[in-house]
Short mmCIF file of C-alpha atoms in Angstrom, two decimals:
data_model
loop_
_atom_site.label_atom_id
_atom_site.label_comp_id
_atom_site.label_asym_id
_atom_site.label_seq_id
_atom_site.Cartn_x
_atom_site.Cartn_y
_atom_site.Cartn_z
CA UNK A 1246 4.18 -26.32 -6.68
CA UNK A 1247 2.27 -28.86 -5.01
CA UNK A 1248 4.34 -29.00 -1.69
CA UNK A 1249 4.39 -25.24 -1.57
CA UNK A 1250 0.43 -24.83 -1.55
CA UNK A 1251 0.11 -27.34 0.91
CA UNK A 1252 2.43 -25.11 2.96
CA UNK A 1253 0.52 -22.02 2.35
CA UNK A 1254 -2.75 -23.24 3.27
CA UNK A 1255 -1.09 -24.59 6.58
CA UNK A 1256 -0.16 -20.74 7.42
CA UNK A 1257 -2.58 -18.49 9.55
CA UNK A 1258 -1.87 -14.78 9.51
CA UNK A 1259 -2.55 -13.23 13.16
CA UNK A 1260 -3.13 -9.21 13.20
CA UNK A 1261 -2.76 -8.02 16.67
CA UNK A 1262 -4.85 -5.06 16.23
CA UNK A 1263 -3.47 -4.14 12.61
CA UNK A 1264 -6.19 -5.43 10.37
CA UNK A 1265 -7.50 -2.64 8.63
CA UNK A 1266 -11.30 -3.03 7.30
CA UNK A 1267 -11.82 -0.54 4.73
CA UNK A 1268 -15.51 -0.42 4.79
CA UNK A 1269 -15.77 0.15 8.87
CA UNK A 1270 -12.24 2.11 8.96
CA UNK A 1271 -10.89 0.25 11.93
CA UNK A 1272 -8.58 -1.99 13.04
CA UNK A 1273 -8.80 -4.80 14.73
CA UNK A 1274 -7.38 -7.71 15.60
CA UNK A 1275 -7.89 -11.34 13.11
CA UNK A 1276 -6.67 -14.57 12.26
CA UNK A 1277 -7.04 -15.97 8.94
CA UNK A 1278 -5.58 -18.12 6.38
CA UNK A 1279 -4.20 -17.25 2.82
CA UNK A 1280 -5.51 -20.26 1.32
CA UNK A 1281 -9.26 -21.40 1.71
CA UNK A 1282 -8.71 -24.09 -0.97
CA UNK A 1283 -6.33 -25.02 -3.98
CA UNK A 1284 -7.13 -28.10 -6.97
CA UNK A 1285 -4.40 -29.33 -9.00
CA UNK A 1286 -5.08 -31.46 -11.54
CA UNK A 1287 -3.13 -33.44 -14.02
CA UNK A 1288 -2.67 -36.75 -15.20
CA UNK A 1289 -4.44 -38.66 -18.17
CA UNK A 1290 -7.72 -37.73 -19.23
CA UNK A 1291 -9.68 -34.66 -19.73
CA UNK A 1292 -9.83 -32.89 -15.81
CA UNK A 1293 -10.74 -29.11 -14.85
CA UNK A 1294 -8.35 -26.68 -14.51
CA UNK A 1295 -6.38 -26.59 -11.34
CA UNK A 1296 -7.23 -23.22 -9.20
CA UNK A 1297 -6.01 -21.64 -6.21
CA UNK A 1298 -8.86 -19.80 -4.23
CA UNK A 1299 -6.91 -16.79 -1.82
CA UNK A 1300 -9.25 -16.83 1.87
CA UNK A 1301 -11.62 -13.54 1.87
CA UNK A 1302 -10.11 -11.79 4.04
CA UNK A 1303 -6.60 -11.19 2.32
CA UNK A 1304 -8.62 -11.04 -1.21
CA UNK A 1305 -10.58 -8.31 -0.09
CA UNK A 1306 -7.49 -6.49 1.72
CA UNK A 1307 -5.54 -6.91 -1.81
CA UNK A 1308 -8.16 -5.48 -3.61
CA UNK A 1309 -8.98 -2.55 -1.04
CA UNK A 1310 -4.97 -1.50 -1.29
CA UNK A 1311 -4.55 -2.14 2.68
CA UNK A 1312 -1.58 -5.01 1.89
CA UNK A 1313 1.51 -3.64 0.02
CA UNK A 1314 2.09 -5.15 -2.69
CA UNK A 1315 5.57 -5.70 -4.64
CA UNK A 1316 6.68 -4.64 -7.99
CA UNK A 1317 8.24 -7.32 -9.30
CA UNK A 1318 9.23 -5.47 -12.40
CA UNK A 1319 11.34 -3.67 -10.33
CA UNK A 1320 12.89 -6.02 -8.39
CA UNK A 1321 13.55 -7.93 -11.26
CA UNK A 1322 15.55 -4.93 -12.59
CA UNK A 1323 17.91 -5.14 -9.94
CA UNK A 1324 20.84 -6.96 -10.72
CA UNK A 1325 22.61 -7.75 -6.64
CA UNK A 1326 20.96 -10.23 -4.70
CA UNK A 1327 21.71 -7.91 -1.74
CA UNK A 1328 20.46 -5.12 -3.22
CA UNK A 1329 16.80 -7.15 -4.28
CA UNK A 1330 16.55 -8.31 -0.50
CA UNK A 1331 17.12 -4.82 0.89
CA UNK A 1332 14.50 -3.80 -1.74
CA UNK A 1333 12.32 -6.02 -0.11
CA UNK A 1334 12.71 -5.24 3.37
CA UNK A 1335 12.60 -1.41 2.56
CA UNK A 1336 9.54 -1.63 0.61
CA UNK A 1337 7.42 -3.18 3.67
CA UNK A 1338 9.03 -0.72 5.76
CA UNK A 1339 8.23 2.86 3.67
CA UNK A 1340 4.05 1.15 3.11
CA UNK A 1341 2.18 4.26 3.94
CA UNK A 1342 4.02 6.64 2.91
CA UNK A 1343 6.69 6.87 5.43
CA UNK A 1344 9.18 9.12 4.02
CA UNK A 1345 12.23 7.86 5.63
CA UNK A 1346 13.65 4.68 7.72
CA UNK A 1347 16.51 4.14 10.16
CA UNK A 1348 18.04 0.13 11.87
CA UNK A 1349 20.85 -0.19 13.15
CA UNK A 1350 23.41 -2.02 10.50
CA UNK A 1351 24.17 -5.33 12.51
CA UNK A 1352 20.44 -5.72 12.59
CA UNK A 1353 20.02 -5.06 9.08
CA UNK A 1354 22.72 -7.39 7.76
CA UNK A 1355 22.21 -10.45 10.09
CA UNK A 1356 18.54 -10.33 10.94
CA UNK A 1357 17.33 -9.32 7.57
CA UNK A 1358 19.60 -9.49 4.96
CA UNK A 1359 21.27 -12.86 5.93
CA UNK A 1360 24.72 -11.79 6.33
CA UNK A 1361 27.54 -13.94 7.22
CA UNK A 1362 27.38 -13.27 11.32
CA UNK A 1363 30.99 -13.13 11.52
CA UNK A 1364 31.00 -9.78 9.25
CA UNK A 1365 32.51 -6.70 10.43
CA UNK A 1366 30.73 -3.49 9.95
CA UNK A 1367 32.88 -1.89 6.95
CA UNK A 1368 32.73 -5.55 5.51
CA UNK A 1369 28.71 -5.35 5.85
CA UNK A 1370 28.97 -1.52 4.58
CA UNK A 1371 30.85 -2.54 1.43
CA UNK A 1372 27.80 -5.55 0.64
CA UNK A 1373 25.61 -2.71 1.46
CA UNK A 1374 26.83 0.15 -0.22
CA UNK A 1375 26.22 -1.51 -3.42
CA UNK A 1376 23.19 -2.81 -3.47
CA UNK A 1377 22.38 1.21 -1.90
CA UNK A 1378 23.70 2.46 -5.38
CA UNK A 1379 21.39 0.36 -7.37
CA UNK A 1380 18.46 1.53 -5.28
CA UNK A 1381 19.04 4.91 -5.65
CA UNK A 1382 20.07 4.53 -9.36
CA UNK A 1383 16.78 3.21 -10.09
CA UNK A 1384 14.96 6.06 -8.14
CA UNK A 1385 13.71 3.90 -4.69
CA UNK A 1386 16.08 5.62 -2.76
CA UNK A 1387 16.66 9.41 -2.46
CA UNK A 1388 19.64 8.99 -0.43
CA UNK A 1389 21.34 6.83 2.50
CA UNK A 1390 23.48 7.66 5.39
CA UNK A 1391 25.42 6.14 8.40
CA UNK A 1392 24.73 7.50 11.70
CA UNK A 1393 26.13 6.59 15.58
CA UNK A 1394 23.71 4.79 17.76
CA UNK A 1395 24.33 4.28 21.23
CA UNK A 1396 25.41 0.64 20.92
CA UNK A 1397 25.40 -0.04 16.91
CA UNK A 1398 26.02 2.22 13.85
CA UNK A 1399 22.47 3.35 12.06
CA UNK A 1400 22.01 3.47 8.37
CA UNK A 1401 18.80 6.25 7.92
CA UNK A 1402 17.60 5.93 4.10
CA UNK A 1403 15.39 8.58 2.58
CA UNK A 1404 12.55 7.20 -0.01
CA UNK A 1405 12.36 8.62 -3.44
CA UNK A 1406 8.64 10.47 -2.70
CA UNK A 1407 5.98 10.88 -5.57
CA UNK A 1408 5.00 14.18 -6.83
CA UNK A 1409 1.65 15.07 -5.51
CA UNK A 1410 0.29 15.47 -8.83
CA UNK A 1411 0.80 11.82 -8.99
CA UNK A 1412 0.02 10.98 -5.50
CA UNK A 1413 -3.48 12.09 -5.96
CA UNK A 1414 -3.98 10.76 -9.55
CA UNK A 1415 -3.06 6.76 -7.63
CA UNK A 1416 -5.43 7.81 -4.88
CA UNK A 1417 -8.39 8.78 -7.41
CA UNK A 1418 -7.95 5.17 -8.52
CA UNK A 1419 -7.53 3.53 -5.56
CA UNK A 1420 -10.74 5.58 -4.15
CA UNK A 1421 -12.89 3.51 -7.19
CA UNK A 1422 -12.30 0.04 -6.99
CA UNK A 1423 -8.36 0.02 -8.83
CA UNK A 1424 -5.94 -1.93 -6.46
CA UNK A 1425 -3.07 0.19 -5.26
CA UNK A 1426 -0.16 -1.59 -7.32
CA UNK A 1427 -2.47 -1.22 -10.77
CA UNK A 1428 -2.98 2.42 -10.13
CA UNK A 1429 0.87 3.45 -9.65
CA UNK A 1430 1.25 1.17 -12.64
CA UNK A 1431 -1.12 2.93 -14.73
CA UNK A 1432 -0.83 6.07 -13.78
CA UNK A 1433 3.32 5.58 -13.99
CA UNK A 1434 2.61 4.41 -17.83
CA UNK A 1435 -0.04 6.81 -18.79
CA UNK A 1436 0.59 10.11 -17.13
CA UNK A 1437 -1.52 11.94 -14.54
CA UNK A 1438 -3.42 13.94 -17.67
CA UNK A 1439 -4.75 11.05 -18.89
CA UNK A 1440 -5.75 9.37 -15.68
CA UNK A 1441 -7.20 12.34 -14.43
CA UNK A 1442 -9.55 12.48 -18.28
CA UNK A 1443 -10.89 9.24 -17.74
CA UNK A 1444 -12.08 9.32 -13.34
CA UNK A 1445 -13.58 12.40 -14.71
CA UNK A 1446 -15.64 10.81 -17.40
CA UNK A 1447 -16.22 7.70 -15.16
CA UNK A 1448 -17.59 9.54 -12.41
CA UNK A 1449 -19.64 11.76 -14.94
CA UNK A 1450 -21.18 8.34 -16.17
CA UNK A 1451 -21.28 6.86 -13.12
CA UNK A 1452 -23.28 10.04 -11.58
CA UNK A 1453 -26.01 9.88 -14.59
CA UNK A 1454 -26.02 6.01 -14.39
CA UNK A 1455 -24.94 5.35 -17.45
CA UNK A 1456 -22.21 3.20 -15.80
CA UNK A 1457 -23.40 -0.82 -15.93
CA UNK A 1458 -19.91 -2.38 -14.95
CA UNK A 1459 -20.22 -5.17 -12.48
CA UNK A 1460 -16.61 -4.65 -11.56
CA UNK A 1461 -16.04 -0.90 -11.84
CA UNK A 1462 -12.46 -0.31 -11.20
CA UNK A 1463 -12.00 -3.00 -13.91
CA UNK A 1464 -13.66 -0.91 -16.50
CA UNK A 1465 -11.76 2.12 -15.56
CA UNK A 1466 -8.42 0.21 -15.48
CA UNK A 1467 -10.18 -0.60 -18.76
CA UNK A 1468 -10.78 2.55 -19.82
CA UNK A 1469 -6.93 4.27 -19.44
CA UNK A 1470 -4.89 1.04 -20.79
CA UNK A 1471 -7.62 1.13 -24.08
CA UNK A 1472 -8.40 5.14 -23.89
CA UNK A 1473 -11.40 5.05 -24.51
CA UNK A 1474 -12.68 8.14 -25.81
CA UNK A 1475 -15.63 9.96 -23.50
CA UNK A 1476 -14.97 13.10 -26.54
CA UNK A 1477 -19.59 12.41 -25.96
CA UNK A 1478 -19.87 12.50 -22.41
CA UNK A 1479 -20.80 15.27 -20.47
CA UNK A 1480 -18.29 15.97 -17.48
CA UNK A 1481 -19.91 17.00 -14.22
CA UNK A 1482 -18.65 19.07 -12.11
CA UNK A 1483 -17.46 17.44 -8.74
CA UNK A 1484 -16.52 19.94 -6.57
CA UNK A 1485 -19.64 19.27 -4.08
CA UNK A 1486 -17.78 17.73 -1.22
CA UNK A 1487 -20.25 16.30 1.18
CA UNK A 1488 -17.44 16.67 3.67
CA UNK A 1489 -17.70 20.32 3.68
CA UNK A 1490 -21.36 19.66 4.84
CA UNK A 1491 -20.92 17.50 7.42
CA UNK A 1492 -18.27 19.61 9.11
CA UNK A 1493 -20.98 21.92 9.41
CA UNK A 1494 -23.48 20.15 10.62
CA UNK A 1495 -21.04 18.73 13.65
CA UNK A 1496 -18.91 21.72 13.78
CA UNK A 1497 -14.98 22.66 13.45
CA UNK A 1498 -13.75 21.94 17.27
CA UNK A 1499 -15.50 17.98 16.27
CA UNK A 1500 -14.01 18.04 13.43
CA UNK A 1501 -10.54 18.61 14.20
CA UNK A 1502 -10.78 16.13 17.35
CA UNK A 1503 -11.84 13.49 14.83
CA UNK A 1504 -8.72 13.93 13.04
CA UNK A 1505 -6.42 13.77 15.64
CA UNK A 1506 -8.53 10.57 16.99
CA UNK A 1507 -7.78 8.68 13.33
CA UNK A 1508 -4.02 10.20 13.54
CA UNK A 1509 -3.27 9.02 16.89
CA UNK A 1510 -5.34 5.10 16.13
CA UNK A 1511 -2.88 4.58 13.08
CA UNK A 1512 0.19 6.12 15.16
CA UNK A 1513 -0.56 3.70 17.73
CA UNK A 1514 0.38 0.75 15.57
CA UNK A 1515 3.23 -1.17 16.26
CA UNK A 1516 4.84 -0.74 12.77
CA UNK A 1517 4.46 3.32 13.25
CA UNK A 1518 6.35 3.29 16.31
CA UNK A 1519 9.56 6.09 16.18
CA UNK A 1520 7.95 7.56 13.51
CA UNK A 1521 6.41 10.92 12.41
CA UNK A 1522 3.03 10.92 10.58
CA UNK A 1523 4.19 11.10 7.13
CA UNK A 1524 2.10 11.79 3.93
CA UNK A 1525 1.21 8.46 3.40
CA UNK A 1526 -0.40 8.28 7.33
CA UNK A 1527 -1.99 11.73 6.85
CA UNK A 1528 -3.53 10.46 3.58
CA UNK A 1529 -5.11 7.12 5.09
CA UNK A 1530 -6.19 9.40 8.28
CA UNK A 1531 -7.75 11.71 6.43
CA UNK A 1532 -9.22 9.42 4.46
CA UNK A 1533 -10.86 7.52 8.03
CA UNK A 1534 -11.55 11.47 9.12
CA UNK A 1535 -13.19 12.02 6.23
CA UNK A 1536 -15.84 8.77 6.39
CA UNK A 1537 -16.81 9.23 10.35
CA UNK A 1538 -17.09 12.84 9.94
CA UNK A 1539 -20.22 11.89 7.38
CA UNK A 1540 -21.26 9.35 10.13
CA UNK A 1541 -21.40 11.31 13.03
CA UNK A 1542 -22.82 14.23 10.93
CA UNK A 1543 -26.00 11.63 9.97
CA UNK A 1544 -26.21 10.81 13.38
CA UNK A 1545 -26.59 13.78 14.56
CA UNK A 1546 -30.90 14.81 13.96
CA UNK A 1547 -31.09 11.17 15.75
CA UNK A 1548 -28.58 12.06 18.45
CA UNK A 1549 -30.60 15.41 18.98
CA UNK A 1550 -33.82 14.48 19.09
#
């Protein structure tokens, strides 16, 4: 343990413009460490605890869902070691919702899978093949194929997508304060109806501020694991979308150009290159659409006048 820590808090992450800042939805480009300080302690005698402090940055990006993060259960459930490092790999790869993913098969095998170099392609297919069985037994994968490249075969995979029912019950979570692996979790375990009960009732409390929870996504993760019963509280309405007013006040031709500006800023990334703008990048544009469309509609009597 000790020799890894020292090792992590020797690593510096570098995000050519990728690093996504929730509350100023932009990217830009950081360095930072994972580690701004670790204790162990042990020995004879009575010591503190030992502690491992993550650096602000990443904390906050954990917490904000901007870094994927894996479900271990799940890997764990996989039985091939092949099949747990493709689940890996493909994991990173489908983050925002892509709904599919295509590499050429050499690439795959030697330069992420760590396949014997000296493989040939039905030997890697074979290796492959089986862990793509266990992936799409345990409902990752929708389905696989191999396709002709120009100078190496192509496997294309299709991700098992979420119902949008569900999709919007993890992004009600997500939207207050509940990390992005905790919501799937909970609302995997305890069913859209449920999750959807309790945001209802917390935004009703939080609305009339009758909500004193220093760490409010807590108390709603909280509030679904325990179901607690709001059977007392008096569910608002919230249907007012201050969206809907701003597009007003800075019209629909704005609007849509804002849109398209957030679209084409995530498109640009490097990890979105070849690809279309799947749900997932429609959501998180939206979502940045949705924020400087408030903005510019505040700044607006300021900019007129």
């Amino acid at each position: 343990v000790r020799s890894s820590l020292l090792r992590l808090n020797g690593v510096q992450i570098t995000a050519d413009k990728a690093f996504y800042d929730k509350s100023s939805n932009r990217y830009s480009t950081k360095a930072f460490h994972i580690l701004d300080a670790f204790e162990i302690n042990g020995g004879q005698g009575l010591r503190e605890e030992s502690y491992v402090r993550f650096s602000t940055e990443l904390f906050s990006s954990i917490q904000s869902g901007a870094i994927n993060t894996l479900d271990f259960g799940a890997y764990l459930a996989l039985n091939g070691s092949v099949a747990r490092r493709l689940y890996r790999y493909l994991d990173k790869n489908r983050y925002d919702g892509k709904e599919a993913y295509r590499i050429g098969i050499k690439k795959l095998a030697f330069e992420r899978l760590g396949m014997p170099r000296h493989y040939y392609p039905s030997q890697i297919k074979r290796n492959l093949d089986k862990a793509h069985e266990e992936l799409v037994d345990s409902g990752f994968l929708k389905k696989w194929a191999y396709q002709k490249g120009r100078e190496d075969e192509n496997v294309a995979y299709t991700f098992a997508g979420a119902s949008k029912e569900t999709s919007d019950s993890v992004e009600a979570l997500i939207s207050r304060g509940v990390t992005a692996t905790t919501a799937r979790r909970l609302v995997s375990k305890h069913g859209c109806e449920l999750v959807n009960r309790q945001v209802q009732a917390f935004d009703s409390l939080q609305a009339s501020g009758k909500l004193n929870a220093k760490n409010p996504g807590g108390w709603l993760k909280q509030a679904i694991e325990k179901k607690f019963d709001f059977s007392g509280v008096e569910i608002r309405s919230t249907k007012s979308d201050p969206v809907d007013k701003a597009v007003k006040v800075i019209g629909q031709k704005r609007s849509d150009e804002i849109l398209a500006e957030a679209t084409d800023e995530i498109m640009s990334l490097p990890e979105n290159e070849g690809f279309e703008a799947g749900p997932g990048i429609r959501k998180k544009a939206k979502q940045i659409w949705q924020e400087r469309v408030i903005e510019e509609a505040a700044a607006a009597p300021s900019r007129s006048g």
